XYZ file of C-alpha atoms in Angstrom:
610
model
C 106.862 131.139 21.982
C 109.237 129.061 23.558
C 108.905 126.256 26.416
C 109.833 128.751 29.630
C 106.989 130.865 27.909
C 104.092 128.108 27.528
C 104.352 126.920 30.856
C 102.630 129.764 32.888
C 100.220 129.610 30.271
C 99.288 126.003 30.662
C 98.834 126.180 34.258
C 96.525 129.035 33.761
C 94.201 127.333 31.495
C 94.658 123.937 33.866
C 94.300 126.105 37.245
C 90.746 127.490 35.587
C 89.502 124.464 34.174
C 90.330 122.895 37.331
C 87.963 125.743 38.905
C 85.395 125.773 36.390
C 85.067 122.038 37.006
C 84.992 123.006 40.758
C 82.307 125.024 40.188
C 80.201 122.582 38.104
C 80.407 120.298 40.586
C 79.270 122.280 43.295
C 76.660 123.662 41.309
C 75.875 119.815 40.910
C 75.684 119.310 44.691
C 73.719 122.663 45.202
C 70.937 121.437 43.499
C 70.875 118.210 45.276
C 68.514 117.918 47.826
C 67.730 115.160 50.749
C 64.616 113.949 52.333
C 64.774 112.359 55.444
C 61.320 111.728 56.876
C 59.944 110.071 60.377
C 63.131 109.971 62.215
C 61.145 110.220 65.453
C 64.054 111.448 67.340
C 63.956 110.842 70.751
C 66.744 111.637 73.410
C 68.370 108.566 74.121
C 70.728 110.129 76.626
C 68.381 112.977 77.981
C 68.464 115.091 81.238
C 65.487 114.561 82.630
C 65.991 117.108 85.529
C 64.042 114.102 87.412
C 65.281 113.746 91.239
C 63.510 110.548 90.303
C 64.823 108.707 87.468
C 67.832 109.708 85.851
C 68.078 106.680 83.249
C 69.272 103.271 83.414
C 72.519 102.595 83.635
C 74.473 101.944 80.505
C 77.452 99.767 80.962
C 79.172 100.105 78.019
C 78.572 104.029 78.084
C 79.138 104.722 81.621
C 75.644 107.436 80.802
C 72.076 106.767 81.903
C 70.132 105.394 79.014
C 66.707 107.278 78.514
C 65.399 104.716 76.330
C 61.693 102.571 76.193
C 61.344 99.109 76.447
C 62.080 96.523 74.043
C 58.117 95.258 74.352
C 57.319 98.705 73.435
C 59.450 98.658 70.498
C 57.645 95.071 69.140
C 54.147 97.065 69.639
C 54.643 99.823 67.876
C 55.209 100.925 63.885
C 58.082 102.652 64.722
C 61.189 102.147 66.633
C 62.139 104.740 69.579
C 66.024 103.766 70.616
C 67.562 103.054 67.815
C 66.649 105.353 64.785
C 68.461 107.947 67.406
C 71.347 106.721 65.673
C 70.487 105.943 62.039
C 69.298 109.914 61.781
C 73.624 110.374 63.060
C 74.185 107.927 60.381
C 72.305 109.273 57.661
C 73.975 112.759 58.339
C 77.074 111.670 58.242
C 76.313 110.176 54.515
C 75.051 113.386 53.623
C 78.082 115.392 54.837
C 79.923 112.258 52.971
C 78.494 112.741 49.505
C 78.346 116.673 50.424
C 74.796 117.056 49.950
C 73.631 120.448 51.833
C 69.970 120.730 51.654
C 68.003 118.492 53.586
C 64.513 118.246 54.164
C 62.159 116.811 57.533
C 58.779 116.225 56.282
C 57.376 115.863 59.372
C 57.730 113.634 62.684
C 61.167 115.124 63.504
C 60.466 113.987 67.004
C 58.736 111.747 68.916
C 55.853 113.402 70.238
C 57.322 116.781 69.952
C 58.408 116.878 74.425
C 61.190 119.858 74.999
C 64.007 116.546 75.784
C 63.391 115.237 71.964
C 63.078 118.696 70.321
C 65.890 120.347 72.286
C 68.110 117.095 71.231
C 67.335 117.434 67.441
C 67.741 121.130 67.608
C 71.865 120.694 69.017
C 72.083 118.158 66.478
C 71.075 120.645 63.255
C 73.312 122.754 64.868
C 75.903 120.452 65.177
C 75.675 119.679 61.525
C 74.894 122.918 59.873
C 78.057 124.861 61.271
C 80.362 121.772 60.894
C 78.873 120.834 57.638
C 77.293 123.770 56.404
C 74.447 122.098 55.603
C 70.394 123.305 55.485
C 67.891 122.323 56.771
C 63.780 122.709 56.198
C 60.995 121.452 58.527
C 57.520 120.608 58.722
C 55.762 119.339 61.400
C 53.824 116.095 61.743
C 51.196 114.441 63.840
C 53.962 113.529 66.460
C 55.372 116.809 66.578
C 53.010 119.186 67.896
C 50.767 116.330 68.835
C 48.539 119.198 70.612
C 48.953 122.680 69.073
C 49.110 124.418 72.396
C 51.119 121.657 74.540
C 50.132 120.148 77.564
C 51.062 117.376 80.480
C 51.807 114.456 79.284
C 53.756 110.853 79.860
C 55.001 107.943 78.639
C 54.652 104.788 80.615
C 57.032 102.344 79.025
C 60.398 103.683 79.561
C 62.957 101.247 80.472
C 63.220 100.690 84.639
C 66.364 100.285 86.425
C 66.098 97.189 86.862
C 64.116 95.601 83.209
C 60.750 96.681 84.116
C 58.448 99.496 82.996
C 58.946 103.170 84.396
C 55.964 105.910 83.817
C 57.744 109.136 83.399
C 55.141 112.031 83.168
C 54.813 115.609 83.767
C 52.072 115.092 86.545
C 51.436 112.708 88.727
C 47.659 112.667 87.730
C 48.884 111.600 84.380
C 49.619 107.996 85.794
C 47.917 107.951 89.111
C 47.884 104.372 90.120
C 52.229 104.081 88.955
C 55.150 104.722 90.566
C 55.628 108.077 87.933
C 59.243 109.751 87.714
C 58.028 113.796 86.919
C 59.828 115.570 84.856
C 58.711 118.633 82.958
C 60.955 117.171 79.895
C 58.142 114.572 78.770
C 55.170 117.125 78.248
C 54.114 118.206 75.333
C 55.480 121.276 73.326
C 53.234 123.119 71.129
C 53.314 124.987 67.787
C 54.775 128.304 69.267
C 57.877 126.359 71.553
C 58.147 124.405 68.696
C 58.552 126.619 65.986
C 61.061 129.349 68.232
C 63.405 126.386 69.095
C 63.693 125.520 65.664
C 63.387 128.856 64.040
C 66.471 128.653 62.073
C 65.183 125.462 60.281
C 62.819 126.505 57.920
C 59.608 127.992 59.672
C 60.837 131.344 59.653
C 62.600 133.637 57.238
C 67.109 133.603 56.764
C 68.986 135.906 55.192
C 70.806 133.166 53.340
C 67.586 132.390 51.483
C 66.508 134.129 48.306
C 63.091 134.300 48.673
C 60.976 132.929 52.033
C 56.914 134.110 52.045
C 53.948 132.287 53.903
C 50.095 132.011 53.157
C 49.156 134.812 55.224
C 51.524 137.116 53.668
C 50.766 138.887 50.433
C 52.818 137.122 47.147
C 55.745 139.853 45.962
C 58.606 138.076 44.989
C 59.802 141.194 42.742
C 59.926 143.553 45.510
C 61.369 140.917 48.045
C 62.106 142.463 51.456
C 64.057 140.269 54.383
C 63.305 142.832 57.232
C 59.367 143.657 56.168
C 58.553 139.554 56.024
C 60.877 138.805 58.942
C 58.016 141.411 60.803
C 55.515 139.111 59.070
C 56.908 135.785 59.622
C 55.523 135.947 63.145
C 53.388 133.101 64.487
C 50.664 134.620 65.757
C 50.138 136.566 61.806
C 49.854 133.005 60.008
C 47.164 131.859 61.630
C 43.778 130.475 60.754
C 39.772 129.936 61.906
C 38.930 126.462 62.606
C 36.249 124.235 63.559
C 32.576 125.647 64.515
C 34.125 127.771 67.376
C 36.211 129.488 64.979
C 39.333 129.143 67.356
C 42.372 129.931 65.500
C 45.532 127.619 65.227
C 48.796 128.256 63.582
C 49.720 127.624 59.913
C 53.120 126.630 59.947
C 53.227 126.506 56.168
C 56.291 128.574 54.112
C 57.457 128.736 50.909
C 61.422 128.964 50.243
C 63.709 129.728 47.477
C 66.963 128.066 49.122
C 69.197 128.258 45.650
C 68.351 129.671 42.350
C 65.825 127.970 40.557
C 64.225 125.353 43.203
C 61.427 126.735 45.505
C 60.198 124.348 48.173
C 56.522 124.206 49.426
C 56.392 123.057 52.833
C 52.433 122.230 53.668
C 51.256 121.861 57.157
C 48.947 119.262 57.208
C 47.993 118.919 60.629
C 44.385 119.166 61.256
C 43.164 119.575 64.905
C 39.512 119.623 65.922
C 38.357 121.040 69.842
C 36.527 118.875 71.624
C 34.833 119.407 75.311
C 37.919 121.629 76.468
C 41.274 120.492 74.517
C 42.398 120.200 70.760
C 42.835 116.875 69.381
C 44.994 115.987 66.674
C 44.341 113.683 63.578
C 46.799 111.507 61.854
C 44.185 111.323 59.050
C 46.339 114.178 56.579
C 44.909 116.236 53.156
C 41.484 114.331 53.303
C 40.951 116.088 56.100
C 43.365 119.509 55.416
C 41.357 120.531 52.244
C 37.934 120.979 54.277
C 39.734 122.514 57.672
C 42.469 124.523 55.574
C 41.040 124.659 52.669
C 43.034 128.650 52.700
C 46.114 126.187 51.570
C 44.727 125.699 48.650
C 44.491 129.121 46.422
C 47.678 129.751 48.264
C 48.949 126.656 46.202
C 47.602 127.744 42.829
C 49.147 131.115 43.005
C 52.516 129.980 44.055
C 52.312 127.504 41.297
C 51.507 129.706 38.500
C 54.540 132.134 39.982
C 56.829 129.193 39.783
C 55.748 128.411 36.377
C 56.135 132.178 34.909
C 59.445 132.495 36.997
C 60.589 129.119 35.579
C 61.407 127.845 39.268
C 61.410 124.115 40.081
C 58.966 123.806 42.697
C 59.334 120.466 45.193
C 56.479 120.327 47.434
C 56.636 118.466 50.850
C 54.409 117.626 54.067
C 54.222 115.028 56.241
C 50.840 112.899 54.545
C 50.924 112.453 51.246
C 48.410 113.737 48.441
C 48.328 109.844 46.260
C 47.214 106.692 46.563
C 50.281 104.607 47.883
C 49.159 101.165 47.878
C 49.497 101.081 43.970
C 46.457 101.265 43.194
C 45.145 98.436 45.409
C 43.612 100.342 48.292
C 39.918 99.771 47.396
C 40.500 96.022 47.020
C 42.043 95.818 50.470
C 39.229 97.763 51.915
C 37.216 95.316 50.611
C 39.241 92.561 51.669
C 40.135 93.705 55.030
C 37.610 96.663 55.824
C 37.998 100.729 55.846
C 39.812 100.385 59.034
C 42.352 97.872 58.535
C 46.021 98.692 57.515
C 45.593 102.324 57.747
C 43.470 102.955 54.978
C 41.852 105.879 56.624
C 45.232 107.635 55.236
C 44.666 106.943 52.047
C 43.922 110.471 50.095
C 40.566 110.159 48.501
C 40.692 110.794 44.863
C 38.795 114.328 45.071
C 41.560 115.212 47.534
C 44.421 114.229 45.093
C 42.567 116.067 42.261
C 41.912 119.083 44.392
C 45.608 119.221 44.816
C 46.735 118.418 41.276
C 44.468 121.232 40.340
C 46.232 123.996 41.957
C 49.354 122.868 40.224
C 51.723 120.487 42.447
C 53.007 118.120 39.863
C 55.822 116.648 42.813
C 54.843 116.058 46.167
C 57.141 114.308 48.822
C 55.732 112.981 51.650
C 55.950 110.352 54.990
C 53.998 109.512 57.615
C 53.355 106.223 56.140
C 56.650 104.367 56.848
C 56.664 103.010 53.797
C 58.589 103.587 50.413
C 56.405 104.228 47.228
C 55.900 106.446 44.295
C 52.409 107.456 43.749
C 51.118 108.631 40.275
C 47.454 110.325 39.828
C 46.117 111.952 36.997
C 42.741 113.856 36.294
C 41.140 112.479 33.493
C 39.038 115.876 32.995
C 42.552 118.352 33.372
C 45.085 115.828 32.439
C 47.141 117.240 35.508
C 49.594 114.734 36.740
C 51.129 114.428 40.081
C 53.944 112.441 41.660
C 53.824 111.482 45.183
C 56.925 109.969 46.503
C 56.780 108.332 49.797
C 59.916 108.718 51.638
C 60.721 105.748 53.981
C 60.905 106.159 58.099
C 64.782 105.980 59.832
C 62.842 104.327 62.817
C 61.334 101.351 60.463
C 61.896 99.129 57.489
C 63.048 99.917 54.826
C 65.122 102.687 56.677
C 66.364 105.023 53.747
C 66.309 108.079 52.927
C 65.777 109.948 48.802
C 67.589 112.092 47.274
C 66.161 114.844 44.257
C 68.521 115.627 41.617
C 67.121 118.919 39.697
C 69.475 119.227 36.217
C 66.432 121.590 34.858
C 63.108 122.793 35.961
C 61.213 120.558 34.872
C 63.530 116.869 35.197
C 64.245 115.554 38.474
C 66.628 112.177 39.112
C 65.247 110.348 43.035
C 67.091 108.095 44.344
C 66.346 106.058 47.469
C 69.612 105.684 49.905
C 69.312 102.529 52.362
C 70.758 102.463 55.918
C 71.880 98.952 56.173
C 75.360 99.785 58.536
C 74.365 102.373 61.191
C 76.971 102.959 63.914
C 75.925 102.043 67.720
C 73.118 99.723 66.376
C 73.902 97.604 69.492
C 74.372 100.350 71.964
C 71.334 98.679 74.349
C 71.184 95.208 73.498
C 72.814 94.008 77.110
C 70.167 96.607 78.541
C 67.465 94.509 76.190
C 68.837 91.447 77.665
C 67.976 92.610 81.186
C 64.511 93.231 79.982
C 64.120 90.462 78.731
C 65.283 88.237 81.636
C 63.304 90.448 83.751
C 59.743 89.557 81.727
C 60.863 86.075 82.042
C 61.388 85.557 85.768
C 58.252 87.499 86.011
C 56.387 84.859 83.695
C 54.982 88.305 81.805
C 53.034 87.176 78.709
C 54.445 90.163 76.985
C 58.089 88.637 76.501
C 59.396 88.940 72.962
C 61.965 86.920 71.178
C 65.120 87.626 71.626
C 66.317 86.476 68.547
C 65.727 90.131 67.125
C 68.774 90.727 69.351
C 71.380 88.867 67.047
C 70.483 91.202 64.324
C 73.714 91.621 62.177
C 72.859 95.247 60.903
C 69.850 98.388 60.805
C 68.466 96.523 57.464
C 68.292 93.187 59.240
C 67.193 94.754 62.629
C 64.094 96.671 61.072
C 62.871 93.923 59.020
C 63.345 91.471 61.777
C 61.248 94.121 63.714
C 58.439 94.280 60.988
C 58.687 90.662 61.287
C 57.361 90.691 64.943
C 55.164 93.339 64.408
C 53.544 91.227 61.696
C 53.305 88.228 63.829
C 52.138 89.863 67.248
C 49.685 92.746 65.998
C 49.121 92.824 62.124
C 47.716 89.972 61.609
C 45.571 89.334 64.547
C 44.175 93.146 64.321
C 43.806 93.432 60.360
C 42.927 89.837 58.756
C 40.565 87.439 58.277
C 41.309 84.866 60.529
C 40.742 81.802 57.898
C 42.742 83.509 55.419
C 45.807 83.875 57.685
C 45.187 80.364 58.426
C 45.351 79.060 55.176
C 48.422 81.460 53.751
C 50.721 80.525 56.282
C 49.899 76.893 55.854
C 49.751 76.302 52.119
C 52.548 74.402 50.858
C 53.923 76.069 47.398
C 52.520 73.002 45.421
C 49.673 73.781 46.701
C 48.499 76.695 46.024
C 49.941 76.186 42.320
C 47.734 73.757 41.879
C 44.906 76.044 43.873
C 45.417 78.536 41.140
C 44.686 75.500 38.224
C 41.313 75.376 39.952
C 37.660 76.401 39.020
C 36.302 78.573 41.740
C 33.530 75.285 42.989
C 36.998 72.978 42.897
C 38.775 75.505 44.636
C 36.217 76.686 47.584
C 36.119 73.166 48.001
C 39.677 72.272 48.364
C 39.941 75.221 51.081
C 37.246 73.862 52.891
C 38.899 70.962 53.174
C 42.630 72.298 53.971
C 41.337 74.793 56.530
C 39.265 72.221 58.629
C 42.225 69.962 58.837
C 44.317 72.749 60.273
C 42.007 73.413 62.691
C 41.686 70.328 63.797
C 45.159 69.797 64.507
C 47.002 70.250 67.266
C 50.347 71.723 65.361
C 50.891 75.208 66.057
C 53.738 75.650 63.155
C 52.989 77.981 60.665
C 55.783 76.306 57.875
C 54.753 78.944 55.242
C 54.032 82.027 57.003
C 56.904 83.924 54.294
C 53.426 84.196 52.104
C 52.878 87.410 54.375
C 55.883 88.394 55.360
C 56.761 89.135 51.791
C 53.415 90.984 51.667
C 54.598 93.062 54.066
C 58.375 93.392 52.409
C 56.335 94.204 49.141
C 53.601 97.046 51.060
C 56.372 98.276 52.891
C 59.803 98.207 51.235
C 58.132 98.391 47.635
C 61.339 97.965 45.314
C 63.836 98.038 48.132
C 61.625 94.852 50.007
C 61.245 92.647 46.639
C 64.961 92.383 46.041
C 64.952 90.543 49.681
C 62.293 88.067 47.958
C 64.154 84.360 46.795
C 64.011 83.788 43.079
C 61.755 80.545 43.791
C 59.227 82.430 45.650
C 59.124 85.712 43.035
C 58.718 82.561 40.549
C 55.348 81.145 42.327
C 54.300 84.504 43.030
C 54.686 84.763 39.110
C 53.231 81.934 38.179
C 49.970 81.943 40.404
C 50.020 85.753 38.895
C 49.218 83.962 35.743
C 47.042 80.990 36.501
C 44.785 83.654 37.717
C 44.476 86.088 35.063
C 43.137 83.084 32.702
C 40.480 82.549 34.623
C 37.120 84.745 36.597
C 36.858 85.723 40.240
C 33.438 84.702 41.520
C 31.291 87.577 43.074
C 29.755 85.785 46.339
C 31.603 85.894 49.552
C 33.656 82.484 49.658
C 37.563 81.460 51.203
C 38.443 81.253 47.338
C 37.398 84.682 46.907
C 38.940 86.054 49.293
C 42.599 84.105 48.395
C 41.657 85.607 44.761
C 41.463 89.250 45.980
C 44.628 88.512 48.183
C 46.435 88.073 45.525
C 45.238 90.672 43.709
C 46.239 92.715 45.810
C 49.797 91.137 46.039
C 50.493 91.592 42.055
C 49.161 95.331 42.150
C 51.713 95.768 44.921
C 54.351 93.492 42.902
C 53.807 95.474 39.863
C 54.854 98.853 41.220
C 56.176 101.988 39.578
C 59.458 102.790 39.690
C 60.590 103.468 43.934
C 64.328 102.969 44.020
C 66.313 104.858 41.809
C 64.197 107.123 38.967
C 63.622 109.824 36.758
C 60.502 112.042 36.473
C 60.122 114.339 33.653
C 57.178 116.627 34.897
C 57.339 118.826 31.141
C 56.233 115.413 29.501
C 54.688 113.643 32.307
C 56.767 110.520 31.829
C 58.802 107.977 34.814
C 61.335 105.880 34.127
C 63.111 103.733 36.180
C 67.355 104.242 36.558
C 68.857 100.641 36.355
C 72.602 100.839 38.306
């Protein structure tokens, strides 16, 4: 064979190992799948259809703002201007790294009103013809926040000229305001919903293998598109509820997207009638597996068809199914009380077990704002399940995961932060007018404006969190003596605390806390203590690598001094600094959050080191 002759042969064999590698890789990608949870989308830029309001003003746009008030912002978990834009941003790293399936759990919008769902809806659009990418819903406490709709308002939008405007469906919602109507700001229930954003999940496509509900009767062998398309239909998948027996919609599906990987989508909402509307709970599975308990032999039989098909099956809701404080949510109840800090979330163990039982092993989840992996496992079964908190885009940490599936049973999560998000500072001059506003007005609501000077979305959350902490955590959730003394311990201090006996150490509080209150200083020189209890509850992995070395090394070393010695049993200031930082090495001693592996065949998690 001579060189004329080898050529064309070469460039065959390069030209279909070039393809084959292709292939691989977008096999690779296929099988990649994102979770981006609580974006609490709200239209930024809406059309109100108001001859009232049309927005403020935005300078540097030249387009009426439709935004809330800074104040707002500082009072609430969750942001409402901003994370309009880290949901662009985290789309645009998506259709960066070429990832095509992506996952809502829940909270897609802010309180579900036809401007906010009507804006997500052109973005998926937007996104899934430029980008071909996928995308799979399920609805939260904020989206549907009534299952039928209803009038409804906000009151804290920002004014035209820094004050508060009410913006409401009715007048009657706001009586005694000067309210803007607009049919825009009511509330949209399951069945406006679900038709907007049909395409995303809650009903059947043609580009899905498989797609079947509770309601419908399990035949993946004899799969039909048109006969469950006829089936899909809202008003079959319903369910009886309450002592009325009113039904309500189960917006629940199962999907097979790409060979191999079925996802569960759970609805967890749970709403109970009272006098002569529906309320919603934010309260999740503790409350699902009584009201929809149907969910749950549902579950077990599309478990035990994944596990004879050999399918990876990722199951996702809004609430999660595990304990998420790692393992430290009965000490803070008794540290803070069942109503502090959310704990009312917190899945019960029966609920977790109930779950495990009918065969989720991975369970994805928001809700909580907060980044976590969750382990439980039933003593009695040994069934294990993961529960991996994804974080909110509208609070810190904002990040989103990512699932890797290389077989059915190993899955790679990795958590993706949005430090740089474009148009960060879109409102800050309108911010500045609020704030000068609240100023001249001598409103005891002003907030610092120092959150204003925030360099990126990492900074700008956690400086958020920060005033959150300051102006509603701890006055609603603590003990008032133990916020005290944590903000005003000096290091030294409370090293030497710790190298106390629990009389020497009640004592020494005693002593401390009576001083501060007796002073006139209002400077709290230490208040980090709780600030990096928050980065910790919050941010989990993601928040301690914003902890300094010489704090993580106190933090360490009182760690220590207290495990050599016993926690006294009567009700005392030294107890309660003991269970504090109990509570603080539980949360400090986390499983793996950031970047892991799961192997659900051998039930074992390891942590990825980049």
């Amino acid at each position: 064979m001579n060189k004329k002759q080898l050529i064309p042969i070469l460039f065959s064999a390069a030209f279909q190992l070039a393809c084959s590698n292709s292939n691989l890789q977008a096999q690779s990608q296929s099988r990649e799948i994102a979770f981006l949870s609580d974006v609490h989308l709200q239209d930024v830029y809406a059309d109100l259809n108001s001859d009232e309001f049309k927005g403020v003003l935005n300078p540097k746009t030249g387009k009426f703002a439709t935004i809330r008030t800074m104040k707002s912002q500082l009072n609430s978990t969750r942001l409402f201007n901003e994370n309009y834009f880290s949901f662009i941003s985290a789309l645009e790293d998506l259709k960066t790294k070429g990832i095509k399936l992506v996952v809502l759990p829940g909270d897609f919008t802010d309180d579900g009103q036809p401007m906010n769902v009507l804006a997500l809806k052109k973005i998926l659009d937007q996104y899934s013809a430029d980008s071909g990418m996928r995308f799979f819903l399920t609805t939260g406490n904020h989206d549907p926040v009534k299952p039928f709709g209803g009038i409804a308002g906000k009151s804290d939008f920002l004014g035209t000229y820094g004050g508060q405007q009410a913006i409401a469906g009715s007048k009657e919602v706001y009586p005694s305001t000067h309210t803007a109507i607009s049919d825009q700001i009511n509330y949209w229930g399951y069945p406006e919903i679900t038709e907007t954003l049909s395409a995303y999940g809650f009903f059947p496509s043609q580009k899905d293998i498989f797609w079947t509900h509770p309601f419908e009767e399990f035949d993946y062998d004899n799969y039909n598109f048109e006969q469950v398309q006829a089936n899909s239909h809202l008003e079959k998948r319903v369910y009886a509820s309450g002592e009325n027996r009113l039904t309500l919609p189960d917006a629940s599906y199962l999907v097979e997207p790409i060979d191999g990987v079925w996802l569960l989508a759970l609805d967890g909402n749970v709403y109970t009638y009272s006098g002569s509307e529906w309320k919603g709970s934010s309260v999740g599975f503790n409350q699902a597996a009584f009201h929809k308990n149907h969910q749950l032999d549902w579950i077990s039989k599309v478990t035990s068809e994944a596990k004879k098909r050999g399918k990876t099956l990722i199951s996702f809701s809004h609430y999660p199914l595990v304990e998420f404080h790692d393992g430290a949510s009965e000490e803070m109840k008794s540290l803070f009380g069942n109503q502090k800090f959310q704990l009312a979330r917190v899945p019960h163990r029966e609920t977790s077990n109930l779950y495990a039982a009918a065969g989720i092993q991975i369970h994805f989840a928001g809700h909580m704002h907060i980044n976590d992996t969750g382990i439980f496992q039933d003593h009695r079964t040994k069934n294990t399940m993961y529960n991996i908190q994804v974080p909110s885009l509208a609070a810190f940490p904002p990040a989103y995961k990512t699932v890797k599936t290389t077989d059915v049973s190993n899955l790679e999560i990795e958590t993706i932060p949005l430090t740089e998000v474009d148009h960060m500072n879109e409102f800050f001059d309108l911010y500045r007018m609020e704030h000068k506003w609240l100023f001249e007005k001598q409103d005891p609501g002003i907030w610092d404006s120092t959150i204003l000077a925030s360099q990126d979305y990492m900074e700008y959350t956690r400086n958020h969190l920060l005033e959150l902490t300051k102006s509603r955590f701890i006055p609603s959730d603590w003990p008032e003596n133990l916020a005290i003394l944590l903000q005003n311990l000096s290091p030294q201090e409370l090293i030497n605390w710790g190298e106390m006996n629990e009389t020497q150490g009640e004592s020494f509080l005693q002593e401390k806390l009576k001083k501060l209150k007796a002073s006139t200083k209002s400077t709290l020189p230490y208040h980090y203590l709780i600030d990096d209890f928050y980065l910790l509850k919050n941010g989990d992995e993601l928040g301690k690598e914003m902890i300094s070395e010489d704090r993580i090394r106190l933090y360490e070393n009182i760690f220590y001094s207290l495990s050599q010695k016993s926690q006294g049993k009567e009700p005392s200031l030294n107890r309660e600094l003991n269970q504090f930082f109990g509570i603080f090495e539980k949360l400090y001693h986390s499983n793996p959050s950031d970047h892991f592996a799961i192997d659900l065949k051998n039930n074992t998690i390891k942590k990825i080191e980049d």
